[in-house]
Amino acid sequence: MSGANDPYDPKQVAALSPDALAAGVAAARAAFDQATNLDDLHAAQSAHLGDRSPLALANREIAALPPAAKADAGKRINAARSEVRQVYAERLALLQTERDARVLVEESVDVTLPWDRRLEGARHPLTTTQELVGDVFTAMGWEVAEGPEIEAEWFNFDALNIGVDHPARSLMDTFFVQGPDGSADSGLVLRTHTSPVQARVMLTRTPPIYIVCPGKVFRTDELDATHSPVFHQLEGLVVDKGITMAHLKGTLDHMAEAFFGPGIITRLRPSYFPFTEPSAEPDLLCFVCRGESVGNPDRPCRTCGSEGWIEWGGCGMVNPRVLRACGIDPEVYSGFAFGMGIERTMMFRNNAADMRDIVEGDVRFTAAFGMEA
Amino acid sequence: MRASVSWIAEHVDLPPELTPRELGEALVRVGLEVERVESAADGISGPLVVGRVLSFVDEPQKNGKVIRWCSVDVGEDDPRGIVCGAHNFAEGDLIVAVLPGATLPGGFAISARKTYGHVSDGMICSARELGIGEDHAGILVLEADSAKPGDDALDVLGLREAVLDIAVTPDRGYCLSVRGLAREAGAALDVAFHDFVMALPAVDQSAYPVTVADPIGCDQFSARAVTGLDPTAPTPPSIASRLHAAGMRSISLPVDVTNYVMLETGQPLHAFDRARLNGAIGVRRASAGEKLITLDGVIRVLDPDDLVVTDDSGPIALAGVMGGASTEISDETTDIVLEAAHWHPASISRAVRRHKLPSEAAKRFERGVDPRIAGVALQRCVDLLVEHGGASAAPGYTVIGDGPARVSISLPANRAAELAGLPIDATTVRARLEQVGCVVTTSTADKSTSDGSTVDGSTGIGAATETTEATETTEATETRDTGGLFTVTPPTWRPDLTDPADLVEEVVRLVGYDQIPSILPSAPAGNGWTPQQRLRRSASRSLAEAGYAEVINYPFLAPAVHDAFGLPAADERRRAIRLANPISEAEPEMRTSLLPGLLANLVRNVGRGSRDLAIFEMGLVYLPAETTTPPPRVGVEHRPSDAELAAIERTVPRQPRHVATATAGEFDRAGWWGQGRLSGWADAVEAARTIARAAGVELEVRKGDVPPWHPGRCAELLLDGAVVGVAGELNPRVIAALDLPARTSAMELNFDAFSPPPPAQAPILSNFPPVLLDLALVVPEEVPAAAVLAAVRTGAGELLESVRLFDVYSDPARLGPGLRSLAFALKFRAMDRTLTVDEATAARDAAVAEAAARFGAMLRA
């Protein structure tokens, strides 16, 4: 190698000759072209662009040139190196693209494989149906009231105008709590309806009262396809000035539509409940046939038995006696109350055929409902 | 109440074109629950004809029977040959023959078949085979000349007649009669109703001597008598078929007649065999311990509250409920005393419950019988016994007592419109009330006083000075608005009409509930779900999202499960509330914990083929009340005092809401990704933490020993220092005793211990880089990880951003016996600067020092 102060010796700088540079570029191009994978390309890159590559070595010789020759040699060698770098970059991009394409193919998986590692939980439709009821009514400004399931007879019966000897009291199929002496005279029952909650609210609050009371109730019925000794009810109560049966009807219609869809309304049939007067039973327009099966033997409806309407519970204007017992002046306030079975509603809404499936706690039943009924 | 349409039609002008179904629909509109419109012919199809037995031959058989080979004229060109096993007919008798191709009730198909050496071309029917009676001893023989061969037997027997089956609500006692149903039909269809019109003898108290010692229990007792009855006289088919349609068995003419008249008038009647009466009839309450054998042959020990009918021998009937055996009508009875009384409804109700003896009579007395119909009912009975039993009406008519006094109700004329939300004018109100039998008067003179008393009632609250003013204004509006005041006297058959609201219902139901408009009321702004209700929803949602399926179990408890749980005798969970009348004697108590139900549920699900199970339940448990003394009897005329309400409240059991989980099998499933993981104690504890997270709090976990959990795998869960639940794996003995899957784990928390979280506090985040350091501490095995973690947290100080235990390692050979290594990942970060490694290392060393000081922890080499 020549030093800076060495005399100029053309033999020693042969590497800077145009031919030599052209050969170096050609060799690099050939080497890059021959590299078929990134490893080979990397090796070729070291050989032709690295510190020990012919072009790098040639570059160092510039220092040995006389000042007049340096500029020219520098220009040529830069052009050569830049050409090699570009060839390399193109080849690199090509090989990387090829590699990526290959790897993505190699890494492909069967995305249809299941990933059911975790158990799937679900909420019971009776719970979510009660929540739905609450959602519908709280959206109108009502509140959701609750109370004890083992209840004093006074709240369950007396306050609701069902005196001790009232025939309705024995029709209720009541579970009685055993007293300390072993008799049934403990004064406590498993509540037969959620109406005692209404009495409790009326006793502790001043109207206006707008509440719904969903909850568990009990009757001494054996479990079969349509009965259960433990079931759930939804009741509503409004006490305010100027409340009429029209408001009752409007509320029932609203709820029917919220549960069963637009156009499903209710009708009222006169009935009897001790805690309401006048009393009625609401029927639901059959949400399957919409009444079109009536008198139409070609299109019978199993859901409503071709009656067009389905029984849905009980309702009426709160009996003034009940208002009085709860400390509300019936000359100032009037109110309505309604109640229906949650299971029955669910059987309609979710097409549940058998009460036993609802109450037996089979996880397969719950699982079908997910997070909302 | 079941009644044939033709019977109802005897008392009301039904439009001729009205179908039974339309009649049913009309009754539904006015409030009767018509469950079915049916006819006895519903189960019969195909040819059922009247036949005449032309001749027969008795043919003895090898099996000892004698069959009759009959030639029967069924109106065809040639008679048919029919084999019959009965012998209660003669040649020339009219019988009912069912011919091949027909089906009898119960799906019994008839075909021509070979039997006893003949081809029997049909069958001769008994009453039972036709579903119209119980008699199976012989075939049904029709009255001579009542029909001719070939006639449709369904028409001849009246089997095509439509029968309404009606569920009568407790307020409508009068509809437990044809009279009441006809009246309702008249009102529903706006057609004329015809009540009984009958000449009655003068009351002379001579039918039979009667004394009433309890005029409250029996405010009216009426009696008539007949003599010379033919005890063998049969009940005519017209009466028997109506009784049958009503669901009653035909017994004997006198009994059938009393039942028939009860169905017709609603007045229950009783027939005494006069020959078996000893002295005067009396009415009183029973003495304690007195006995009576009722008609059903049961010896009844009477209660001092029971009303009884007596003669000199003692009680002869449980009043209004059931007669006694000693004076029962027999097949030798010729002279009869008929009773038609008006009993105190509540007394009858109590007797029915006490003796568990519901009866047709009691059902009517409980709901109220028309006190003015007794005379008519007795006259009907006498007439029918004279007509069909050859009896003579004995002279005399005994009536003791006047029946209940009639009361009047004041009704503002606009009250119905006000409550219905429907314009109903005063004329309509009056017309509708009169239609149900009320007497309605308007009195302008009464108006001010009646209005005044109403106003007084409505302004009972407030200071005296305000009252005057309020009275004036209210009176002014009331006078303007009520549109007058009616004085309404309800009919005697409607004891249920006692309040203005009752009258409003009568008016509105006859106007038509379908006229009421639909208006949604606007409630004042509300607060939505309460925070506690929202917490319940988010907690149970969290569990469901964590893999648990919700179940809702019956809250009934078998006490034996507490033995299986291994609970000590004094365990609070054994103090369960007991039911007097449980559905199952095996489960007479109310749950004190959710676990028994949840575990039984797990077993049931395993039995149905589920293996990997995670279930939860949220619901009330029932704990003893403050006191078991029954609450005071509190009236309902006005609001009870706060003290009275508090006294009732003290008797109501405490009913906290619990939440519980149970798991068995794999919680993380095995699959193509690798091994699964069985559920265990840790899942149970984590379920509790899931609930706590929903409530925004952290549970303290400490080792516990609570049955039915595994004493080594049981965690007590604490909130603010109080135990609020238990979680872990169940004791293997419990698992074996209850047949649960191995390693079943469970958790139960008192959900009421959690409150809705206060607003969460936002953290202040540092954006300087953290320093991550790991730390492995060797501690004695019995030191809980939670305690070591707490020491590390305290020792590391405020530079510690987070710490996570990531490994537990024990190896006696390397660590030494009784020791284990707990490895923690620590993340340090400063709020105001980039932390140096030296600072972080110093903090970690402080953590080691704290753990060393507390537990002798050593840094693992």
mmCIF file of N, CA, C and O in Angstrom, chain B residues 254-306:
data_model
loop_
_atom_site.group_PDB
_atom_site.id
_atom_site.type_symbol
_atom_site.label_atom_id
_atom_site.label_comp_id
_atom_site.label_asym_id
_atom_site.label_seq_id
_atom_site.Cartn_x
_atom_site.Cartn_y
_atom_site.Cartn_z
ATOM 1 N N PRO B 254 -134.923 -38.320 46.874
ATOM 2 C CA PRO B 254 -134.888 -37.147 47.775
ATOM 3 C C PRO B 254 -133.538 -36.422 47.729
ATOM 4 O O PRO B 254 -133.503 -35.184 47.730
ATOM 5 N N VAL B 255 -132.445 -37.181 47.704
ATOM 6 C CA VAL B 255 -131.132 -36.537 47.662
ATOM 7 C C VAL B 255 -130.946 -35.804 46.340
ATOM 8 O O VAL B 255 -130.468 -34.664 46.291
ATOM 9 N N ASP B 256 -131.353 -36.467 45.253
ATOM 10 C CA ASP B 256 -131.216 -35.840 43.933
ATOM 11 C C ASP B 256 -132.023 -34.550 43.849
ATOM 12 O O ASP B 256 -131.586 -33.559 43.259
ATOM 13 N N VAL B 257 -133.201 -34.569 44.429
ATOM 14 C CA VAL B 257 -134.049 -33.381 44.370
ATOM 15 C C VAL B 257 -133.406 -32.228 45.144
ATOM 16 O O VAL B 257 -133.384 -31.083 44.683
ATOM 17 N N THR B 258 -132.860 -32.501 46.319
ATOM 18 C CA THR B 258 -132.230 -31.402 47.069
ATOM 19 C C THR B 258 -131.031 -30.867 46.296
ATOM 20 O O THR B 258 -130.814 -29.657 46.258
ATOM 21 N N ASN B 259 -130.263 -31.750 45.668
ATOM 22 C CA ASN B 259 -129.129 -31.276 44.873
ATOM 23 C C ASN B 259 -129.591 -30.479 43.663
ATOM 24 O O ASN B 259 -129.015 -29.456 43.312
ATOM 25 N N TYR B 260 -130.638 -30.990 43.027
ATOM 26 C CA TYR B 260 -131.165 -30.338 41.829
ATOM 27 C C TYR B 260 -131.617 -28.917 42.161
ATOM 28 O O TYR B 260 -131.303 -27.954 41.462
ATOM 29 N N VAL B 261 -132.327 -28.783 43.268
ATOM 30 C CA VAL B 261 -132.846 -27.465 43.640
ATOM 31 C C VAL B 261 -131.708 -26.554 44.091
ATOM 32 O O VAL B 261 -131.721 -25.346 43.854
ATOM 33 N N MET B 262 -130.681 -27.152 44.710
ATOM 34 C CA MET B 262 -129.516 -26.332 45.078
ATOM 35 C C MET B 262 -128.857 -25.768 43.821
ATOM 36 O O MET B 262 -128.526 -24.580 43.758
ATOM 37 N N LEU B 263 -128.686 -26.613 42.818
ATOM 38 C CA LEU B 263 -128.065 -26.143 41.579
ATOM 39 C C LEU B 263 -128.928 -25.074 40.926
ATOM 40 O O LEU B 263 -128.435 -24.100 40.372
ATOM 41 N N GLU B 264 -130.243 -25.260 41.047
ATOM 42 C CA GLU B 264 -131.144 -24.349 40.361
ATOM 43 C C GLU B 264 -131.228 -22.996 41.076
ATOM 44 O O GLU B 264 -131.159 -21.948 40.457
ATOM 45 N N THR B 265 -131.349 -23.016 42.411
ATOM 46 C CA THR B 265 -131.609 -21.781 43.164
ATOM 47 C C THR B 265 -130.371 -21.246 43.880
ATOM 48 O O THR B 265 -130.354 -20.090 44.293
ATOM 49 N N GLY B 266 -129.377 -22.088 44.081
ATOM 50 C CA GLY B 266 -128.211 -21.674 44.852
ATOM 51 C C GLY B 266 -128.385 -21.892 46.345
ATOM 52 O O GLY B 266 -127.457 -21.630 47.117
ATOM 53 N N GLN B 267 -129.564 -22.341 46.759
ATOM 54 C CA GLN B 267 -129.806 -22.568 48.191
ATOM 55 C C GLN B 267 -129.520 -24.028 48.524
ATOM 56 O O GLN B 267 -130.248 -24.915 48.093
ATOM 57 N N PRO B 268 -128.474 -24.317 49.300
ATOM 58 C CA PRO B 268 -128.242 -25.701 49.718
ATOM 59 C C PRO B 268 -129.369 -26.150 50.656
ATOM 60 O O PRO B 268 -129.845 -25.372 51.474
ATOM 61 N N LEU B 269 -129.764 -27.391 50.494
ATOM 62 C CA LEU B 269 -130.864 -27.925 51.308
ATOM 63 C C LEU B 269 -130.401 -29.214 51.952
ATOM 64 O O LEU B 269 -129.511 -29.892 51.446
ATOM 65 N N HIS B 270 -131.045 -29.536 53.053
ATOM 66 C CA HIS B 270 -130.736 -30.829 53.651
ATOM 67 C C HIS B 270 -132.038 -31.549 53.962
ATOM 68 O O HIS B 270 -133.005 -30.943 54.410
ATOM 69 N N ALA B 271 -132.055 -32.855 53.710
ATOM 70 C CA ALA B 271 -133.245 -33.663 53.968
ATOM 71 C C ALA B 271 -132.974 -34.585 55.160
ATOM 72 O O ALA B 271 -132.031 -35.356 55.133
ATOM 73 N N PHE B 272 -133.807 -34.439 56.210
ATOM 74 C CA PHE B 272 -133.712 -35.341 57.363
ATOM 75 C C PHE B 272 -134.804 -36.393 57.255
ATOM 76 O O PHE B 272 -135.942 -36.093 56.868
ATOM 77 N N ASP B 273 -134.463 -37.620 57.656
ATOM 78 C CA ASP B 273 -135.487 -38.665 57.763
ATOM 79 C C ASP B 273 -136.272 -38.385 59.037
ATOM 80 O O ASP B 273 -135.772 -38.538 60.151
ATOM 81 N N ARG B 274 -137.540 -37.979 58.855
ATOM 82 C CA ARG B 274 -138.328 -37.527 60.002
ATOM 83 C C ARG B 274 -138.449 -38.623 61.065
ATOM 84 O O ARG B 274 -138.463 -38.356 62.258
ATOM 85 N N ALA B 275 -138.499 -39.870 60.612
ATOM 86 C CA ALA B 275 -138.668 -40.985 61.543
ATOM 87 C C ALA B 275 -137.454 -41.134 62.449
ATOM 88 O O ALA B 275 -137.514 -41.746 63.504
ATOM 89 N N ARG B 276 -136.324 -40.603 61.994
ATOM 90 C CA ARG B 276 -135.097 -40.793 62.776
ATOM 91 C C ARG B 276 -134.739 -39.550 63.588
ATOM 92 O O ARG B 276 -133.717 -39.518 64.251
ATOM 93 N N LEU B 277 -135.556 -38.498 63.489
ATOM 94 C CA LEU B 277 -135.329 -37.298 64.310
ATOM 95 C C LEU B 277 -135.891 -37.522 65.710
ATOM 96 O O LEU B 277 -136.978 -38.080 65.868
ATOM 97 N N ASN B 278 -135.144 -37.072 66.698
ATOM 98 C CA ASN B 278 -135.599 -37.187 68.079
ATOM 99 C C ASN B 278 -135.874 -35.798 68.629
ATOM 100 O O ASN B 278 -134.961 -35.092 69.029
ATOM 101 N N GLY B 279 -137.112 -35.398 68.633
ATOM 102 C CA GLY B 279 -137.463 -34.109 69.212
ATOM 103 C C GLY B 279 -137.129 -32.960 68.292
ATOM 104 O O GLY B 279 -136.840 -33.134 67.096
ATOM 105 N N ALA B 280 -137.170 -31.744 68.866
ATOM 106 C CA ALA B 280 -137.043 -30.523 68.089
ATOM 107 C C ALA B 280 -135.640 -30.393 67.505
ATOM 108 O O ALA B 280 -134.661 -30.885 68.062
ATOM 109 N N ILE B 281 -135.604 -29.699 66.363
ATOM 110 C CA ILE B 281 -134.315 -29.365 65.750
ATOM 111 C C ILE B 281 -133.776 -28.121 66.434
ATOM 112 O O ILE B 281 -134.530 -27.182 66.718
ATOM 113 N N GLY B 282 -132.483 -28.128 66.721
ATOM 114 C CA GLY B 282 -131.854 -26.958 67.326
ATOM 115 C C GLY B 282 -130.636 -26.536 66.524
ATOM 116 O O GLY B 282 -130.118 -27.297 65.712
ATOM 117 N N VAL B 283 -130.213 -25.296 66.757
ATOM 118 C CA VAL B 283 -128.991 -24.806 66.136
ATOM 119 C C VAL B 283 -128.131 -24.172 67.217
ATOM 120 O O VAL B 283 -128.612 -23.336 67.987
ATOM 121 N N ARG B 284 -126.898 -24.578 67.325
ATOM 122 C CA ARG B 284 -125.984 -24.003 68.315
ATOM 123 C C ARG B 284 -124.550 -24.286 67.895
ATOM 124 O O ARG B 284 -124.316 -24.978 66.902
ATOM 125 N N ARG B 285 -123.611 -23.734 68.678
ATOM 126 C CA ARG B 285 -122.211 -24.107 68.473
ATOM 127 C C ARG B 285 -121.990 -25.425 69.205
ATOM 128 O O ARG B 285 -122.647 -25.720 70.210
ATOM 129 N N ALA B 286 -121.049 -26.237 68.730
ATOM 130 C CA ALA B 286 -120.759 -27.521 69.354
ATOM 131 C C ALA B 286 -120.052 -27.306 70.684
ATOM 132 O O ALA B 286 -119.466 -26.255 70.937
ATOM 133 N N SER B 287 -120.145 -28.317 71.557
ATOM 134 C CA SER B 287 -119.335 -28.294 72.777
ATOM 135 C C SER B 287 -118.024 -28.981 72.442
ATOM 136 O O SER B 287 -117.970 -29.862 71.591
ATOM 137 N N ALA B 288 -116.988 -28.581 73.154
ATOM 138 C CA ALA B 288 -115.680 -29.179 72.896
ATOM 139 C C ALA B 288 -115.760 -30.683 73.103
ATOM 140 O O ALA B 288 -116.321 -31.152 74.091
ATOM 141 N N GLY B 289 -115.239 -31.431 72.147
ATOM 142 C CA GLY B 289 -115.158 -32.877 72.309
ATOM 143 C C GLY B 289 -116.400 -33.620 71.840
ATOM 144 O O GLY B 289 -116.389 -34.851 71.745
ATOM 145 N N GLU B 290 -117.473 -32.899 71.525
ATOM 146 C CA GLU B 290 -118.664 -33.570 70.998
ATOM 147 C C GLU B 290 -118.315 -34.264 69.685
ATOM 148 O O GLU B 290 -117.448 -33.799 68.948
ATOM 149 N N LYS B 291 -119.022 -35.356 69.384
ATOM 150 C CA LYS B 291 -118.698 -36.092 68.165
ATOM 151 C C LYS B 291 -119.898 -36.185 67.245
ATOM 152 O O LYS B 291 -121.043 -36.148 67.694
ATOM 153 N N LEU B 292 -119.610 -36.324 65.964
ATOM 154 C CA LEU B 292 -120.671 -36.466 64.960
ATOM 155 C C LEU B 292 -120.141 -37.374 63.865
ATOM 156 O O LEU B 292 -119.023 -37.193 63.385
ATOM 157 N N ILE B 293 -120.959 -38.378 63.478
ATOM 158 C CA ILE B 293 -120.576 -39.181 62.317
ATOM 159 C C ILE B 293 -121.242 -38.558 61.105
ATOM 160 O O ILE B 293 -122.473 -38.470 61.025
ATOM 161 N N THR B 294 -120.426 -38.045 60.178
ATOM 162 C CA THR B 294 -120.974 -37.372 58.996
ATOM 163 C C THR B 294 -121.356 -38.410 57.939
ATOM 164 O O THR B 294 -121.040 -39.595 58.058
ATOM 165 N N LEU B 295 -122.037 -37.924 56.899
ATOM 166 C CA LEU B 295 -122.563 -38.811 55.854
ATOM 167 C C LEU B 295 -121.483 -39.670 55.197
ATOM 168 O O LEU B 295 -121.767 -40.743 54.673
ATOM 169 N N ASP B 296 -120.246 -39.174 55.227
ATOM 170 C CA ASP B 296 -119.168 -39.945 54.614
ATOM 171 C C ASP B 296 -118.625 -41.025 55.552
ATOM 172 O O ASP B 296 -117.626 -41.677 55.251
ATOM 173 N N GLY B 297 -119.302 -41.186 56.725
ATOM 174 C CA GLY B 297 -118.922 -42.268 57.615
ATOM 175 C C GLY B 297 -117.757 -41.943 58.534
ATOM 176 O O GLY B 297 -117.292 -42.791 59.282
ATOM 177 N N VAL B 298 -117.283 -40.673 58.481
ATOM 178 C CA VAL B 298 -116.134 -40.304 59.307
ATOM 179 C C VAL B 298 -116.619 -39.748 60.645
ATOM 180 O O VAL B 298 -117.589 -38.987 60.695
ATOM 181 N N ILE B 299 -115.949 -40.164 61.723
ATOM 182 C CA ILE B 299 -116.288 -39.615 63.035
ATOM 183 C C ILE B 299 -115.581 -38.280 63.187
ATOM 184 O O ILE B 299 -114.352 -38.205 63.112
ATOM 185 N N ARG B 300 -116.343 -37.205 63.364
ATOM 186 C CA ARG B 300 -115.770 -35.867 63.474
ATOM 187 C C ARG B 300 -115.788 -35.445 64.938
ATOM 188 O O ARG B 300 -116.851 -35.455 65.566
ATOM 189 N N VAL B 301 -114.627 -35.062 65.457
ATOM 190 C CA VAL B 301 -114.580 -34.470 66.797
ATOM 191 C C VAL B 301 -114.788 -32.977 66.599
ATOM 192 O O VAL B 301 -114.057 -32.322 65.859
ATOM 193 N N LEU B 302 -115.815 -32.453 67.263
ATOM 194 C CA LEU B 302 -116.239 -31.088 66.961
ATOM 195 C C LEU B 302 -115.493 -30.057 67.791
ATOM 196 O O LEU B 302 -115.021 -30.335 68.897
ATOM 197 N N ASP B 303 -115.452 -28.862 67.222
ATOM 198 C CA ASP B 303 -114.775 -27.732 67.848
ATOM 199 C C ASP B 303 -115.854 -26.782 68.363
ATOM 200 O O ASP B 303 -116.922 -26.692 67.762
ATOM 201 N N PRO B 304 -115.577 -26.077 69.455
ATOM 202 C CA PRO B 304 -116.601 -25.149 69.978
ATOM 203 C C PRO B 304 -116.994 -24.064 68.982
ATOM 204 O O PRO B 304 -118.005 -23.397 69.170
ATOM 205 N N ASP B 305 -116.222 -23.890 67.923
ATOM 206 C CA ASP B 305 -116.570 -22.890 66.912
ATOM 207 C C ASP B 305 -117.470 -23.493 65.827
ATOM 208 O O ASP B 305 -118.056 -22.773 65.024
ATOM 209 N N ASP B 306 -117.597 -24.829 65.799
ATOM 210 C CA ASP B 306 -118.430 -25.471 64.766
ATOM 211 C C ASP B 306 -119.906 -25.196 65.017
ATOM 212 O O ASP B 306 -120.397 -25.374 66.142
#
